[in-house]
PDB file of C-alpha atoms in Angstrom:
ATOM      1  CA  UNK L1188     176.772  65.483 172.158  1.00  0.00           C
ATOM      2  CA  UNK L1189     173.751  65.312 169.675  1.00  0.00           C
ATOM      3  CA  UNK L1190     173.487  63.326 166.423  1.00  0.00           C
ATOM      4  CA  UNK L1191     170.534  63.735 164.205  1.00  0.00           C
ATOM      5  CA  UNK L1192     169.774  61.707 161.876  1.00  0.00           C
ATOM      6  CA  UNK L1193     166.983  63.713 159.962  1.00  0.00           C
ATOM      7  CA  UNK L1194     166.404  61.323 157.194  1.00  0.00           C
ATOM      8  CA  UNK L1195     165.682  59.048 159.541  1.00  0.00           C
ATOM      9  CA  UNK L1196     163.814  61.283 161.877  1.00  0.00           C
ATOM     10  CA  UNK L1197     166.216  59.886 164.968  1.00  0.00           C
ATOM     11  CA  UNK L1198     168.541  62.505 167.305  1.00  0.00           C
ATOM     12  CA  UNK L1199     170.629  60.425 169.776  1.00  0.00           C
ATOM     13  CA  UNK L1200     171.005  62.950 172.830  1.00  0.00           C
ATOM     14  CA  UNK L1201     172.971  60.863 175.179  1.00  0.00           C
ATOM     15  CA  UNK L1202     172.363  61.959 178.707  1.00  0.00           C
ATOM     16  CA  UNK L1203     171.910  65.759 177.966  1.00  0.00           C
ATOM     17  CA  UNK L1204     169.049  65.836 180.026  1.00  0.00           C
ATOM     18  CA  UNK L1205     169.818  63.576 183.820  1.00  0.00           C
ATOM     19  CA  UNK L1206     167.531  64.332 186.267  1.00  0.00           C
ATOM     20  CA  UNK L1207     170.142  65.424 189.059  1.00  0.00           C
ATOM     21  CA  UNK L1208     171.549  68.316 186.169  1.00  0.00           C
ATOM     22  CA  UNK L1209     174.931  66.767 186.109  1.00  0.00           C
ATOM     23  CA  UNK L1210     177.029  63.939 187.892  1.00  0.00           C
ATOM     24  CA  UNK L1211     174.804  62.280 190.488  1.00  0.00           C
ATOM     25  CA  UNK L1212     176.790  63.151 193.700  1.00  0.00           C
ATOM     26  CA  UNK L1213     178.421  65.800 192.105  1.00  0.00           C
ATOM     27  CA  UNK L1214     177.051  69.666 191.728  1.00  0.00           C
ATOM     28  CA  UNK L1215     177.788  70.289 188.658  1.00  0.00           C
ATOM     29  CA  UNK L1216     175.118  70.658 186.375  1.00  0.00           C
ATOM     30  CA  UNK L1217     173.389  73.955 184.631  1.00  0.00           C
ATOM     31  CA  UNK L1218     170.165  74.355 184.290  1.00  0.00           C
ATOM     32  CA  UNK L1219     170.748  76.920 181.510  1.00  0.00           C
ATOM     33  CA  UNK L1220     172.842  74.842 179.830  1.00  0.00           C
ATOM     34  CA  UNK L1221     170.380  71.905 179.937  1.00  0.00           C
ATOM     35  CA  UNK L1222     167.340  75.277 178.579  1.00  0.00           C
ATOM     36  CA  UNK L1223     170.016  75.817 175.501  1.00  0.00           C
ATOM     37  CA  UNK L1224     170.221  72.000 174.618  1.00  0.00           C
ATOM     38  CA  UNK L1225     166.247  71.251 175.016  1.00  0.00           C
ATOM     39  CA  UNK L1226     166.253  74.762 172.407  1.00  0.00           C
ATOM     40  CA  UNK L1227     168.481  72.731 169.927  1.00  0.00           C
ATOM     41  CA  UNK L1228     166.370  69.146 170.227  1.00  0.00           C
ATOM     42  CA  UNK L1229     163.330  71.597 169.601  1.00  0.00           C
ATOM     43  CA  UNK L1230     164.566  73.111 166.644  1.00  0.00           C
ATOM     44  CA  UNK L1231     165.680  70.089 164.906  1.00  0.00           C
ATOM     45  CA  UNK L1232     162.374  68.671 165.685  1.00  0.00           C
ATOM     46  CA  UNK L1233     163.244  64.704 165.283  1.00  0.00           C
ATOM     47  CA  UNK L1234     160.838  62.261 165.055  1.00  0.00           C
ATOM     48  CA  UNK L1235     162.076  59.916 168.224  1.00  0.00           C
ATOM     49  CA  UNK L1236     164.903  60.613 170.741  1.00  0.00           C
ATOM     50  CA  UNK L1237     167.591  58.005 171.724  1.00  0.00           C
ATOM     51  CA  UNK L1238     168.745  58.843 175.369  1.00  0.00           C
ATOM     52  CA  UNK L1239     171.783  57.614 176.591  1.00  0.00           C
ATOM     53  CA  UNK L1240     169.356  55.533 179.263  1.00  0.00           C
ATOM     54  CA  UNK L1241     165.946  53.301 178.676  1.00  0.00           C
ATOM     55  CA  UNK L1242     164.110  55.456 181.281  1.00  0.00           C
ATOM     56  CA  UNK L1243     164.961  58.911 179.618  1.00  0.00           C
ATOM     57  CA  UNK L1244     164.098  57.785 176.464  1.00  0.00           C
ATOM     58  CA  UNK L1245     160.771  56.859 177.879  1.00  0.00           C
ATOM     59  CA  UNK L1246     160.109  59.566 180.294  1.00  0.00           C
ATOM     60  CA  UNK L1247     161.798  62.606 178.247  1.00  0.00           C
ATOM     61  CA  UNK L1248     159.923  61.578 174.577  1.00  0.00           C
ATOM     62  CA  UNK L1249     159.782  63.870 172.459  1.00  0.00           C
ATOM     63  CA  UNK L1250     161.194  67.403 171.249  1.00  0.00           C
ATOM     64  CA  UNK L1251     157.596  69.335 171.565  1.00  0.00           C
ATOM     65  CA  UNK L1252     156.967  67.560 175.097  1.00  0.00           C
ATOM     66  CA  UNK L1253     160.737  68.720 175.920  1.00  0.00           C
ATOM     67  CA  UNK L1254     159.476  72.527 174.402  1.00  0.00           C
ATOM     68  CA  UNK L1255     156.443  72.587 177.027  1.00  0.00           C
ATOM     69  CA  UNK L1256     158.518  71.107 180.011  1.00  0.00           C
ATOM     70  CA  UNK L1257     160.911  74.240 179.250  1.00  0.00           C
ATOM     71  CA  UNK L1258     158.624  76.444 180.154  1.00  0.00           C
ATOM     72  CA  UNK L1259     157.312  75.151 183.465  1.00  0.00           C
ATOM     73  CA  UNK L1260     161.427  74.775 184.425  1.00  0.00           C
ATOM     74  CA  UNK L1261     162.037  78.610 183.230  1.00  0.00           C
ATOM     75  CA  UNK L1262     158.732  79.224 185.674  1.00  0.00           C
ATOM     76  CA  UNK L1263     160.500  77.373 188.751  1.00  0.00           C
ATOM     77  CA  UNK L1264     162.890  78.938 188.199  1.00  0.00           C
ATOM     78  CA  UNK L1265     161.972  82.037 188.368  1.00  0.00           C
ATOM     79  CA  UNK L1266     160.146  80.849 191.575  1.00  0.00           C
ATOM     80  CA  UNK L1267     163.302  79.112 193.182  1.00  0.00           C
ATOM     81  CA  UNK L1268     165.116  82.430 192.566  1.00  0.00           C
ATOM     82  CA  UNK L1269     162.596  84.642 193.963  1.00  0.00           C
ATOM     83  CA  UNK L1270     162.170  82.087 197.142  1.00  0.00           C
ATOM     84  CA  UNK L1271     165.695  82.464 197.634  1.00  0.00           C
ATOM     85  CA  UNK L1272     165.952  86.589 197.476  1.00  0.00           C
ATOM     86  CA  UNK L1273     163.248  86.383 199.511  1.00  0.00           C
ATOM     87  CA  UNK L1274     165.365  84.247 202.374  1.00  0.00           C
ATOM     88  CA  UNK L1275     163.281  81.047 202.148  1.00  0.00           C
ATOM     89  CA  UNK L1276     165.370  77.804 202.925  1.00  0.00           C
ATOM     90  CA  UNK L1277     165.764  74.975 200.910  1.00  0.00           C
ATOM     91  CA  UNK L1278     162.930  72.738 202.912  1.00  0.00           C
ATOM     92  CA  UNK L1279     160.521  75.539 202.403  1.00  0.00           C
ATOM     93  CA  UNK L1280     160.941  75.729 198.707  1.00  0.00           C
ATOM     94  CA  UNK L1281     160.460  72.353 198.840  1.00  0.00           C
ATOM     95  CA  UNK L1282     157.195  72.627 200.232  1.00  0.00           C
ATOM     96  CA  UNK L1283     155.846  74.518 198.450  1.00  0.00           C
ATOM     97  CA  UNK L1284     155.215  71.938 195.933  1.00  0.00           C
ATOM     98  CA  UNK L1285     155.772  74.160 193.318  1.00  0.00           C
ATOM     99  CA  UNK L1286     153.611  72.905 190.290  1.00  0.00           C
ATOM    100  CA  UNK L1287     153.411  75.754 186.953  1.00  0.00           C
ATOM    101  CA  UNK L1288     149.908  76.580 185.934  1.00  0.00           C
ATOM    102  CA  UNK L1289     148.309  74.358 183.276  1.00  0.00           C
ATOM    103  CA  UNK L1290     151.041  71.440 184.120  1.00  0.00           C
ATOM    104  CA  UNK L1291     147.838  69.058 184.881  1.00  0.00           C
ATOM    105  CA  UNK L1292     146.230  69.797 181.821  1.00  0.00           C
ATOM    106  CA  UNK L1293     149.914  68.590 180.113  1.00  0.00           C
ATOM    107  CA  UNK L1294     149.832  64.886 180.892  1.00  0.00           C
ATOM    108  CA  UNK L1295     153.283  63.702 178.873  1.00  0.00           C
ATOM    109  CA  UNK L1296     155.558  66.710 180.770  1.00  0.00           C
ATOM    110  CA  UNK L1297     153.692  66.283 184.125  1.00  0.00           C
ATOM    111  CA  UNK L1298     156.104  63.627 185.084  1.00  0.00           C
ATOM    112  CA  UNK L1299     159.365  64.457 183.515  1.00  0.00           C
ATOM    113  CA  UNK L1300     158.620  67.638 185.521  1.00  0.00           C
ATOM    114  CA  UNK L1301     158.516  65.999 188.721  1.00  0.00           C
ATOM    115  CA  UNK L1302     161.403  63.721 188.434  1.00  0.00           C
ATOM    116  CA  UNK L1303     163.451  66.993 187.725  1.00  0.00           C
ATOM    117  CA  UNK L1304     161.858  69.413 189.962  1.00  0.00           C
ATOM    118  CA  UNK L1305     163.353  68.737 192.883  1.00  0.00           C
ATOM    119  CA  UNK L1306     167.243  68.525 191.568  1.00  0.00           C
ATOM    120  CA  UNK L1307     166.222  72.032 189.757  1.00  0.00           C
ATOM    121  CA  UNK L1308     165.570  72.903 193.482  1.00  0.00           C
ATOM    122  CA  UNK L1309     168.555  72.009 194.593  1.00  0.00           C
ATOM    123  CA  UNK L1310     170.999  73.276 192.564  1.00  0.00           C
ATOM    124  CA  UNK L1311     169.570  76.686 192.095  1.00  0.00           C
ATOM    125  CA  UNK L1312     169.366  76.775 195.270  1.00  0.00           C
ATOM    126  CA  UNK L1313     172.947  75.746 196.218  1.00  0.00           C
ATOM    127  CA  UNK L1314     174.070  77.877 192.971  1.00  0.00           C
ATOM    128  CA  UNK L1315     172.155  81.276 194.417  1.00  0.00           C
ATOM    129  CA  UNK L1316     172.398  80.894 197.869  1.00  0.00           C
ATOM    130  CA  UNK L1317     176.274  79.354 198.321  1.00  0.00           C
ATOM    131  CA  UNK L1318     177.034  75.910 200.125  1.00  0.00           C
ATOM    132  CA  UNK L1319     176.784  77.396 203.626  1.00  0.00           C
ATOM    133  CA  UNK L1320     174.897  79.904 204.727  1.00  0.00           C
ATOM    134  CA  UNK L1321     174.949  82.920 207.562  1.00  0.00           C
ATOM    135  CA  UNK L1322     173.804  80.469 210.267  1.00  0.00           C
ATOM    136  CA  UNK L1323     176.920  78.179 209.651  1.00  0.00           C
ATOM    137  CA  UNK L1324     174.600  75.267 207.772  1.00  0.00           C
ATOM    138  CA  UNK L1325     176.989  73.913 205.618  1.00  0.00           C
ATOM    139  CA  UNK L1326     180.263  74.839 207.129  1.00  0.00           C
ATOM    140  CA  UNK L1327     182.425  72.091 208.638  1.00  0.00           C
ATOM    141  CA  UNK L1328     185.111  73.210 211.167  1.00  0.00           C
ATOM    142  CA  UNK L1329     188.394  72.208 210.432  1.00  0.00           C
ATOM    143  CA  UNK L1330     190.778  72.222 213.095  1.00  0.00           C
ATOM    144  CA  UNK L1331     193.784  71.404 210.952  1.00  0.00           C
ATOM    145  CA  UNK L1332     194.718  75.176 209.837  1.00  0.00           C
ATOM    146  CA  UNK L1333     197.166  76.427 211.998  1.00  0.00           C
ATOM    147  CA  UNK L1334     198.798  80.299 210.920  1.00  0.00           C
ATOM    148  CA  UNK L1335     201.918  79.570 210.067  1.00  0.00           C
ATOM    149  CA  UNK L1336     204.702  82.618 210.358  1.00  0.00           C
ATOM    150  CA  UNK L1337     203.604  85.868 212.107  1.00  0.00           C
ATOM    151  CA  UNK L1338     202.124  89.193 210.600  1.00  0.00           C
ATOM    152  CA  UNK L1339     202.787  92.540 211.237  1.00  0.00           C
TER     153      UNK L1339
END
């Protein structure tokens, strides 16, 4: 939920923007949900954001820092997704250190872009490649299914 107050100059965003994209031990979030949201903060344009959190309000500022870090998460993303067509594994994509162009030259979204970088990572990757994958990773045994009844 977002309140803006616009006489005030204030939007309260709560914790639309958690670094993990979602419940912390729970994959749940969406990073195009969290794209549409940062598009709303942005086009209200409020003076100061309220997070839900003291450290979000102080990492994740602003609405025209939040419109520059949408652009370097739109780029991972596009380089997550290619990583994973291409076959890569999550460790490699990890590797890569995969920093957009100009993000140095950016010094208030460098580090709200690291702190979220790697959860991006994650759940793309776990969105676009599935929780296990061909070489069993993932996929626990269970020895409790038994057929019950016949076929045929």
């Amino acid at each position: 939920m977002l309140i803006n107050l616009p006489d005030q100059g204030i939007m309260f965003v709560g914790d639309f923007i958690m670094p993990y994209l979602g419940a912390p031990f729970v994959e749940e979030g969406d990073l195009q949900g969290l794209l549409d949201a940062i598009d709303i903060v942005v086009e209200k344009h409020p003076r100061r954001l309220l997070h839900g959190h003291e450290p979000l309000s102080r990492n994740f500022a602003s609405s025209s820092m939040l419109a520059q870090l949408k652009t370097d998460l739109v780029w991972l993303r596009e380089q997550v997704l290619s990583a994973t067509r291409r076959g890569d594994e999550r460790g490699v994509i990890h590797q890569a250190n995969l920093v957009p162009p100009g993000l140095l030259n950016q010094p208030d979204v460098y580090q709200p872009y690291l702190i979220l970088r790697e959860h991006v990572i994650d759940r793309l990757y776990d969105q676009n490649v599935g929780y296990w994958q061909a070489d069993l990773q993932g996929l626990r045994a269970s020895h409790q299914c038994q057929p019950r009844g016949t076929f045929g």
